[in-house]
Amino acid sequence: MIIELKKNTDSATIEKLAQRLNAFHICNQDKNLLITSASVKELASELEAHVENQWVFANDMQLSSRSFLNETREIQLKEGLSIGGKNNNTLLIGGPCSVESEDQIRSASELLKELDLSVLRGGCYKPRTSPYSFQGLGLEGLQLLSKMRDEFGHLIISEVRDATHVEAIIEHTDIIQIGAKAMYDQGILRACAKTQKPVMIKRGFGTTLQEFTQAAEFILAGGNSNVILCERGIRTFETKTRFTLDLCGVAWLQEHTNLPIILDPSHAMGYAYGVPSLTKACLAMNVEGLIIETHPNPAKAKSDASQQLDYNGFRTLYNELQPLAECLGRKLK
Ligand code: PEP
Ligand code: MN
């Protein structure tokens, strides 16, 4: 249940009520909200005097649900740029899977600048499936990304792999990416709840939509209202493609949740040949963002070599997306 308390409720009372109900307390646009488990369906009558408004839910998808907030949340990324709300911006986020060197990440920044795009991606803490693979440049990579932000003005998105470096990611990025394998990590979720920076949480490849939205609830109930969901493919019986991009799941999320959505066709497909047409299908879902891996020389990439577009491939994709975006009434940013 979400309970909106009366305006004049003093802080001692709020604290007492939160304790009694075992509830999270957040202050959202001057409104004091208490969020309990969805199993609470009604309040004791002596509490009613404090209540302005209340919402009852069938399950723990509460703050993220359209029955609480009907409009897609607007997430301010910087002055003059937001996603969600009433605008129709779709981010086209580009950059390599991993930051590998200053030259490499500068060339990606130059590409984004040429196309007037706003957000640069690049992983520094890579969640590899083998301990012998490249694990990322760590803090050195984050410092390179910060340098690119200073030189080019792009917003930076980079992933957190585990709780040991979550503070470094929060400090150096403009959008925090929680990796698909990290989305169950409570240390990460709780740390991301304590900042106001936007957080893009990726759906694990074996994660149900209910579990996915509940992971988002950890961040929302902990006090950060700037959460974006990212579908990046789930594991099915099919092995010819790396994962299966769950666009049906996206339609479900759009119908039932108020969170903006970014789609990641690169990781879903796993092969560069399929990424352009899949990206167009993603744009047609009217989502708030697309995240595409691109590398100056994909064959030499230290991670995810087979799925990264080369720069000409990325340019061509951008040019093909533009008329489609126009037709859909969306603006690529
Ligand atoms: C990535 O974005 O490079 C990545 C590792 O993604 P995921 O967490 O979806 O596997
Ligand atoms: Mn990758």
PDB file of C-alpha atoms in Angstrom, residues 295 297-301 305:
ATOM      1  CA  HIS A 295      33.653   0.171 -31.879  1.00  0.00           C
ATOM      2  CA  ASN A 297      37.407  -1.917 -35.117  1.00  0.00           C
ATOM      3  CA  PRO A 298      34.876  -4.483 -33.831  1.00  0.00           C
ATOM      4  CA  ALA A 299      37.017  -7.497 -34.766  1.00  0.00           C
ATOM      5  CA  LYS A 300      39.668  -6.257 -32.306  1.00  0.00           C
ATOM      6  CA  ALA A 301      37.227  -5.367 -29.496  1.00  0.00           C
ATOM      7  CA  ALA A 305      33.377  -8.221 -30.595  1.00  0.00           C
TER       8      ALA A 305
END
